[in-house]
JSON list of C-alpha atoms in Angstrom, two decimals:
[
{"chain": "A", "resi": 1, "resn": "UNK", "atom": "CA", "xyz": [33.53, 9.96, 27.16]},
{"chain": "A", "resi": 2, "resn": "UNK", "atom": "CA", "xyz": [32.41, 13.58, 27.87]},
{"chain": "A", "resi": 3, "resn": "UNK", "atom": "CA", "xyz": [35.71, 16.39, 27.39]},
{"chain": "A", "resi": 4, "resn": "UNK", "atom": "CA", "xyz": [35.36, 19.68, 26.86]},
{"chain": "A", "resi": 5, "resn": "UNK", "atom": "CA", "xyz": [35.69, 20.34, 23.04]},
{"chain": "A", "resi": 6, "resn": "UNK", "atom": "CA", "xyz": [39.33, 21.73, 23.01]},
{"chain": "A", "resi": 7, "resn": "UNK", "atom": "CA", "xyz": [40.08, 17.94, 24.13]},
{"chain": "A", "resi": 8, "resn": "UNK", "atom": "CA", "xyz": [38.51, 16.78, 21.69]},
{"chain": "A", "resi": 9, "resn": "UNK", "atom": "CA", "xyz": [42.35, 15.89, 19.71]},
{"chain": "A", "resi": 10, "resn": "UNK", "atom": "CA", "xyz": [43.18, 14.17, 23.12]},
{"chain": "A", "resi": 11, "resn": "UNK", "atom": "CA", "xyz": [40.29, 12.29, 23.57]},
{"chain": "A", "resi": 12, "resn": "UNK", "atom": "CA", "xyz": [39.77, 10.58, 19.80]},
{"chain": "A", "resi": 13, "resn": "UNK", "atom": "CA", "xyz": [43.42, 8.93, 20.92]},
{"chain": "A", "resi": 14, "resn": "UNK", "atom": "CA", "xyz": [40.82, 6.99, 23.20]},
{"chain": "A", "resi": 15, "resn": "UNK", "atom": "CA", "xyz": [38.37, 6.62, 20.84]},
{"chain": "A", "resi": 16, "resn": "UNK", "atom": "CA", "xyz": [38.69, 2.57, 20.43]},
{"chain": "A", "resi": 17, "resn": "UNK", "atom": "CA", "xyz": [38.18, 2.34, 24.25]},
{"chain": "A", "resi": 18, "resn": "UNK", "atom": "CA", "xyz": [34.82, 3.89, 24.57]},
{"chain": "A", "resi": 19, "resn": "UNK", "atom": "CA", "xyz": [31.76, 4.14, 22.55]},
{"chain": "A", "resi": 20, "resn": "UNK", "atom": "CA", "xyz": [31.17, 7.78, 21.64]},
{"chain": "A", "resi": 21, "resn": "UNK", "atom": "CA", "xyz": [33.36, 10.91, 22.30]},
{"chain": "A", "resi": 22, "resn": "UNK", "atom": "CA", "xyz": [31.08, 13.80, 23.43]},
{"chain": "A", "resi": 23, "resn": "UNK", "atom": "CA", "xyz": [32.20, 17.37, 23.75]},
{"chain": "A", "resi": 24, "resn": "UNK", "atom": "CA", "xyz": [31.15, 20.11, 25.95]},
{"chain": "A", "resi": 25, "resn": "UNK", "atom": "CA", "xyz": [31.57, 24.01, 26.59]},
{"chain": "A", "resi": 26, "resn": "UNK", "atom": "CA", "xyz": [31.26, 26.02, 30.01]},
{"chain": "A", "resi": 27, "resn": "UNK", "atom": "CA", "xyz": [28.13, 26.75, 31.01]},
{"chain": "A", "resi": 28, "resn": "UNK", "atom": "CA", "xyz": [25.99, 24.41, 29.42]},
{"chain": "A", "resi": 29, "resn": "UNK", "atom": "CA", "xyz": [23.23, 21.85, 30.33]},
{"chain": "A", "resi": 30, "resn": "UNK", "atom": "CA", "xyz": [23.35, 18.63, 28.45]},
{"chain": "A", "resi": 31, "resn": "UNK", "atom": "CA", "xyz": [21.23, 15.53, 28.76]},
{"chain": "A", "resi": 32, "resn": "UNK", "atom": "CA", "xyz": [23.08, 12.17, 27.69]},
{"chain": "A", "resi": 33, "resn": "UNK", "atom": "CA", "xyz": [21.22, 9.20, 26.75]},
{"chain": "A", "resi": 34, "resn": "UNK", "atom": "CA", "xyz": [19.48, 10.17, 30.63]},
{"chain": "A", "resi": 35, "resn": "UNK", "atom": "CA", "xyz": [22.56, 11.60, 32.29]},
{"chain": "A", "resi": 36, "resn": "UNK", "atom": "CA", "xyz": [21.60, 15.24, 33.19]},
{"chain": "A", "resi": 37, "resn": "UNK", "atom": "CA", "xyz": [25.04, 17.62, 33.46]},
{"chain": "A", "resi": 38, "resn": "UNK", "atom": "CA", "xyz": [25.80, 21.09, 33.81]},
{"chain": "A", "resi": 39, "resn": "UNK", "atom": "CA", "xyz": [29.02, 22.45, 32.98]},
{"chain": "A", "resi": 40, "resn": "UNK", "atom": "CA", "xyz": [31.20, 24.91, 35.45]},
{"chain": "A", "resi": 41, "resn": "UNK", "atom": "CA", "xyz": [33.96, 27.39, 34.12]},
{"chain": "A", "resi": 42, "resn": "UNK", "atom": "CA", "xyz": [37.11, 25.74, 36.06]},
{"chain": "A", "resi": 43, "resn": "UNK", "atom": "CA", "xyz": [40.39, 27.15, 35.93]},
{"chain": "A", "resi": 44, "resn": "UNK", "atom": "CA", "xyz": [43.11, 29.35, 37.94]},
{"chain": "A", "resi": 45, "resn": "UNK", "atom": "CA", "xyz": [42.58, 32.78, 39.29]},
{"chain": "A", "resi": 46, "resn": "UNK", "atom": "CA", "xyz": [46.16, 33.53, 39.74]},
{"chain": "A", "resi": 47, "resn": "UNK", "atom": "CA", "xyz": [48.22, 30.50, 38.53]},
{"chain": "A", "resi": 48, "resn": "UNK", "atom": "CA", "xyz": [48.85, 30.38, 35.22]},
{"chain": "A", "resi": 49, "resn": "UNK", "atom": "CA", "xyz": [47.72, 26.37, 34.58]},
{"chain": "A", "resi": 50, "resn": "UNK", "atom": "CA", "xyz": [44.24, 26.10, 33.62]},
{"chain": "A", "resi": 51, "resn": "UNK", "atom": "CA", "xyz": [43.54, 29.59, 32.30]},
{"chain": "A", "resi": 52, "resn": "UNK", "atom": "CA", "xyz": [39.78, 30.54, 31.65]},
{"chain": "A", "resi": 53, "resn": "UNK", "atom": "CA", "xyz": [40.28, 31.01, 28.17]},
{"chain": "A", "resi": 54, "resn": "UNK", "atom": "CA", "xyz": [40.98, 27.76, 27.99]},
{"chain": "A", "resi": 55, "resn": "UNK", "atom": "CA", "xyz": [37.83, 26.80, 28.56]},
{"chain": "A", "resi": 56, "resn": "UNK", "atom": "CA", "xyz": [38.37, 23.23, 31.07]},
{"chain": "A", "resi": 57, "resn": "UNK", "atom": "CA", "xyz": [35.11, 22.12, 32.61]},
{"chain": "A", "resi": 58, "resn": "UNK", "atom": "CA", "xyz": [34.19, 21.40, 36.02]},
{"chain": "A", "resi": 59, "resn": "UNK", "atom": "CA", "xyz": [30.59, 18.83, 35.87]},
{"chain": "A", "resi": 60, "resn": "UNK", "atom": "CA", "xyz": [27.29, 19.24, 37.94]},
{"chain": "A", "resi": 61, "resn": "UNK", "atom": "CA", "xyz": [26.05, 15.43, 37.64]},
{"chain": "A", "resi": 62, "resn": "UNK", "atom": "CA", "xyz": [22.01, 15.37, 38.39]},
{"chain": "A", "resi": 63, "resn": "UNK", "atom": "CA", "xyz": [21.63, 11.25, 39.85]},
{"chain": "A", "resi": 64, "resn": "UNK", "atom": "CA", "xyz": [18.95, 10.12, 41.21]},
{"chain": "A", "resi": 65, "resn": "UNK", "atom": "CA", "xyz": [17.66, 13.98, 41.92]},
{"chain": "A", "resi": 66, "resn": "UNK", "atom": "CA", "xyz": [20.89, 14.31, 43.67]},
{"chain": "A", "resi": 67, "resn": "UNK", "atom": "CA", "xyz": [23.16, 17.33, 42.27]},
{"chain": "A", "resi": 68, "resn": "UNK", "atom": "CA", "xyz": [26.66, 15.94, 42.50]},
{"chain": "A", "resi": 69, "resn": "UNK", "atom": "CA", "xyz": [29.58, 18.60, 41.51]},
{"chain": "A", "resi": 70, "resn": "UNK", "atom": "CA", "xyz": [32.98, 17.28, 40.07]},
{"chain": "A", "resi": 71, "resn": "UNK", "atom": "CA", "xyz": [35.09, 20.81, 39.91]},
{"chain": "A", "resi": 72, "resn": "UNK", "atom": "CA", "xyz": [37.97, 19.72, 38.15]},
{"chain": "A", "resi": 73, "resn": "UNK", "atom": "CA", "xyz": [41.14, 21.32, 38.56]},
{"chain": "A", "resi": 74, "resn": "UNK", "atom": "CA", "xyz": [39.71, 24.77, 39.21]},
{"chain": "A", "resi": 75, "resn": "UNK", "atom": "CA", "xyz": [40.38, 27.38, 42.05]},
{"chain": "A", "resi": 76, "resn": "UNK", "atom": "CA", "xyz": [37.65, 29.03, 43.94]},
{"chain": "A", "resi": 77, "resn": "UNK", "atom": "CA", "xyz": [35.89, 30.95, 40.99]},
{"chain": "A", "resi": 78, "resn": "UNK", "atom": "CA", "xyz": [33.08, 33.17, 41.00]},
{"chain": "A", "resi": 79, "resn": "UNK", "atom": "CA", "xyz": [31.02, 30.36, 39.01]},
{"chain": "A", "resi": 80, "resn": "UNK", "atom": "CA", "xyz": [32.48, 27.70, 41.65]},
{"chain": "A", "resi": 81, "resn": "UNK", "atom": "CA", "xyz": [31.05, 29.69, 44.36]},
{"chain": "A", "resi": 82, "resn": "UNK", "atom": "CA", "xyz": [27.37, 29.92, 42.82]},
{"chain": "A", "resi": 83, "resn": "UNK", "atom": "CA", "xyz": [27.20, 26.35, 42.22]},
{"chain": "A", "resi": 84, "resn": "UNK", "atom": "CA", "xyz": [24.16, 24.32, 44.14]},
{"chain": "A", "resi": 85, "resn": "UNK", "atom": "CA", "xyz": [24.91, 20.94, 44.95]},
{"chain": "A", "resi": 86, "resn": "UNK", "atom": "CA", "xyz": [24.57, 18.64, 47.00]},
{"chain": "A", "resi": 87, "resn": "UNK", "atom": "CA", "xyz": [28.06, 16.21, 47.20]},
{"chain": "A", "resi": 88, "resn": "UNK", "atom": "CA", "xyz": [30.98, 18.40, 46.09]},
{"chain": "A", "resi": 89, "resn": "UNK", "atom": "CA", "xyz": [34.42, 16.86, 45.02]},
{"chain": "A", "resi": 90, "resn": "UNK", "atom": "CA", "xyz": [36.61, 19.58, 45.24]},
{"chain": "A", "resi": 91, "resn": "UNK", "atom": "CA", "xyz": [40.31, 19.72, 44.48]},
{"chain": "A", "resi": 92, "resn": "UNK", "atom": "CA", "xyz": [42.53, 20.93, 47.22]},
{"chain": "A", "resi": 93, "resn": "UNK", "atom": "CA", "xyz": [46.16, 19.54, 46.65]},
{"chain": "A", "resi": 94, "resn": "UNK", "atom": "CA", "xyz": [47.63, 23.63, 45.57]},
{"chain": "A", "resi": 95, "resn": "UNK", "atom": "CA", "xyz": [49.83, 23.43, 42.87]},
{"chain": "A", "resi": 96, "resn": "UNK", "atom": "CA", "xyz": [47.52, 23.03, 40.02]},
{"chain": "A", "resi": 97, "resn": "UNK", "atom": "CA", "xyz": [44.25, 24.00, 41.79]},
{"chain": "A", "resi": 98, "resn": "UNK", "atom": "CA", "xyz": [42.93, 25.39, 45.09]},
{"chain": "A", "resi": 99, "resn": "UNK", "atom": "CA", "xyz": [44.76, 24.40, 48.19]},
{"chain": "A", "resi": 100, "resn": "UNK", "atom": "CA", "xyz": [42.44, 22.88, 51.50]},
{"chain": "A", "resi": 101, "resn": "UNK", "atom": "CA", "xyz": [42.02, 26.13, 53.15]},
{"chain": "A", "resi": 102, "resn": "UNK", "atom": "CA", "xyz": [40.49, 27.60, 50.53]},
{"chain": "A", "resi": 103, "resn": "UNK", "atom": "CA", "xyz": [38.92, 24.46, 48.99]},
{"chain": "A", "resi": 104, "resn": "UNK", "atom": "CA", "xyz": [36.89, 24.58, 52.92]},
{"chain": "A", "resi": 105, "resn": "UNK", "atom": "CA", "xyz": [35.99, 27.72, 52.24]},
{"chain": "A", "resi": 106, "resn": "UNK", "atom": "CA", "xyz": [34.50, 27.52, 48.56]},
{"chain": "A", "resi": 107, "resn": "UNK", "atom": "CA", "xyz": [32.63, 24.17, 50.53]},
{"chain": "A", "resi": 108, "resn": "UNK", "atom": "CA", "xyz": [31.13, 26.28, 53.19]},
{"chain": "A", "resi": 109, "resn": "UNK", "atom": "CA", "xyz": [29.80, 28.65, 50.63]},
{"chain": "A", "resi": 110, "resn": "UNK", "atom": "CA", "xyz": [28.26, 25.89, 48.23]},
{"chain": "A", "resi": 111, "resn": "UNK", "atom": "CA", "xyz": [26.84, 24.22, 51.90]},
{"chain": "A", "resi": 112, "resn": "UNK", "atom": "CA", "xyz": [27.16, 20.61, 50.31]},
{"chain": "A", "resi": 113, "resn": "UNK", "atom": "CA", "xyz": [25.57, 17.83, 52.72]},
{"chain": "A", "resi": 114, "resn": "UNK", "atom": "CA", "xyz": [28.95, 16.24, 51.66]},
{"chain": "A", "resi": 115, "resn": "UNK", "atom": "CA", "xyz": [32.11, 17.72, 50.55]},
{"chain": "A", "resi": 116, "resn": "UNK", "atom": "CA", "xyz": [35.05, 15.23, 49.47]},
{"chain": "A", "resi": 117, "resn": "UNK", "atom": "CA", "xyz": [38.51, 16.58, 48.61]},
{"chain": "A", "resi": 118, "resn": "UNK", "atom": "CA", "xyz": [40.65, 15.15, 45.65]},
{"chain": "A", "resi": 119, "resn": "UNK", "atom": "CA", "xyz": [43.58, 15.88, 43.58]},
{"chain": "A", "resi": 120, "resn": "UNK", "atom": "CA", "xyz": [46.10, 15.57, 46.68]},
{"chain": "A", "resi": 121, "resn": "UNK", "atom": "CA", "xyz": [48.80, 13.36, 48.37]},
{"chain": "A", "resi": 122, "resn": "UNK", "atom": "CA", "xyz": [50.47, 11.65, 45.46]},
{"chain": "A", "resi": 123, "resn": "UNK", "atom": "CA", "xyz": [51.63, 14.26, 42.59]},
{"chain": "A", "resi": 124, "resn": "UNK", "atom": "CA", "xyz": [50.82, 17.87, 43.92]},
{"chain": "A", "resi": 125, "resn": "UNK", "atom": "CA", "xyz": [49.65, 18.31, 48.34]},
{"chain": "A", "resi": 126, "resn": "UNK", "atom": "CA", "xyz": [50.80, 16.15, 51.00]},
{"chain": "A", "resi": 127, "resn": "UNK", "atom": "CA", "xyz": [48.23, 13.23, 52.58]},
{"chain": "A", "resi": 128, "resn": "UNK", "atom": "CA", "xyz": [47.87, 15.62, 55.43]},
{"chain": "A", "resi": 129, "resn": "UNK", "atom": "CA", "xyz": [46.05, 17.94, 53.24]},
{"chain": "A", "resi": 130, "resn": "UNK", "atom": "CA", "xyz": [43.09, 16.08, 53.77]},
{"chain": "A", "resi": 131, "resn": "UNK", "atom": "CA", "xyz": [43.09, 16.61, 57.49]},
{"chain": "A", "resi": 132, "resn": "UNK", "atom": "CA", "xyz": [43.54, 20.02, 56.85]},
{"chain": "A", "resi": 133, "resn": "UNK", "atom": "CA", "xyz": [40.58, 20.39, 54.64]},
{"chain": "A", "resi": 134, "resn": "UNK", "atom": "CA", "xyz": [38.08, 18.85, 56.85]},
{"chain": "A", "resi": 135, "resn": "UNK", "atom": "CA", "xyz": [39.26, 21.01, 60.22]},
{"chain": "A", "resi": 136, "resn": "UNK", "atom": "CA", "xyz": [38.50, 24.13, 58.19]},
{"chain": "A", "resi": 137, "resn": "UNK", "atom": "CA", "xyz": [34.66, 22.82, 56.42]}
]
C-alpha cells in the first residue's frame, strides 16, 4: 500500500491486509519493486478540504512506458496543470475536488490521449456530471 506519510496512522490499521505499507511525499519519484511513480501536490485552491499543507498526493504511474496520472482529490493546481501523461483520471464530482467544467479544462491542458473522470455520481456530483465532462474535453 503506497499513502502519503501523514497516512501513515491510517494505513497501519490495514496493515494485516497487505504486505508492506509504503509512504510518500509530493513531488517525488519512487521506484517500487519495478513500479515507477511520481508524486503530484493535490489539494483545494479555494475549498478548505484537502489543503496543500496537508500534503495528499495525486500518482503519475509509468506502465508499460505509458504515463498514467491518478490526481486524487485535487482541484486544478498549478502542479496538476504541468503534469505529462498520457491516461488522466481526474476527479470532477465538485464538492471535495474540481467540478467537470473545470476538470475538461485541466484535461485539455495536460492533452491526455485519454482522460477518464471519477469521484462523481454516488457521494458528491450527479451521474450527469460525466456527460458534462466529456462535452467540454
Amino acid at each position: 500500500m503506497i499513502v502519503p506519510e501523514k497516512m501513515q496512522s491510517k494505513a497501519n490499521e490495514a496493515a494485516d491486509l497487505v504486505k508492506r505499507i509504503i509512504t510518500v511525499n509530493p513531488g517525488v519519484y519512487r521506484d517500487i519493486d519495478g513500479l515507477e511513480i511520481e508524486t503530484v501536490p493535490a489539494y483545494n485552491i479555494l475549498k478548505p478540504f484537502h489543503t496543500k499543507n496537508a500534503e495528499w498526493v495525486g500518482y503519475i504511474l509509468r506502465v508499460d512506458g505509458k504515463r498514467i496520472y491518478i490526481a486524487g482529490d485535487t482541484d486544478a493546481t498549478k502542479e496538476a496543470k504541468t503534469v505529462k501523461c498520457d491516461i488522466a483520471l481526474v476527479p470532477i464530482g465538485g464538492t471535495y475536488t474540481m467540478d467537470a467544467k473545470k476538470a475538461a479544462e485541466l484535461v485539455n491542458t495536460l492533452r491526455p490521449s485519454v482522460a477518464i473522470p471519477v469521484h462523481y455520481g454516488s457521494i458528491v456530483g450527479k451521474p450527469g456530471d460525466g456527460e458534462v465532462f466529456a462535452d467540454n474535453v
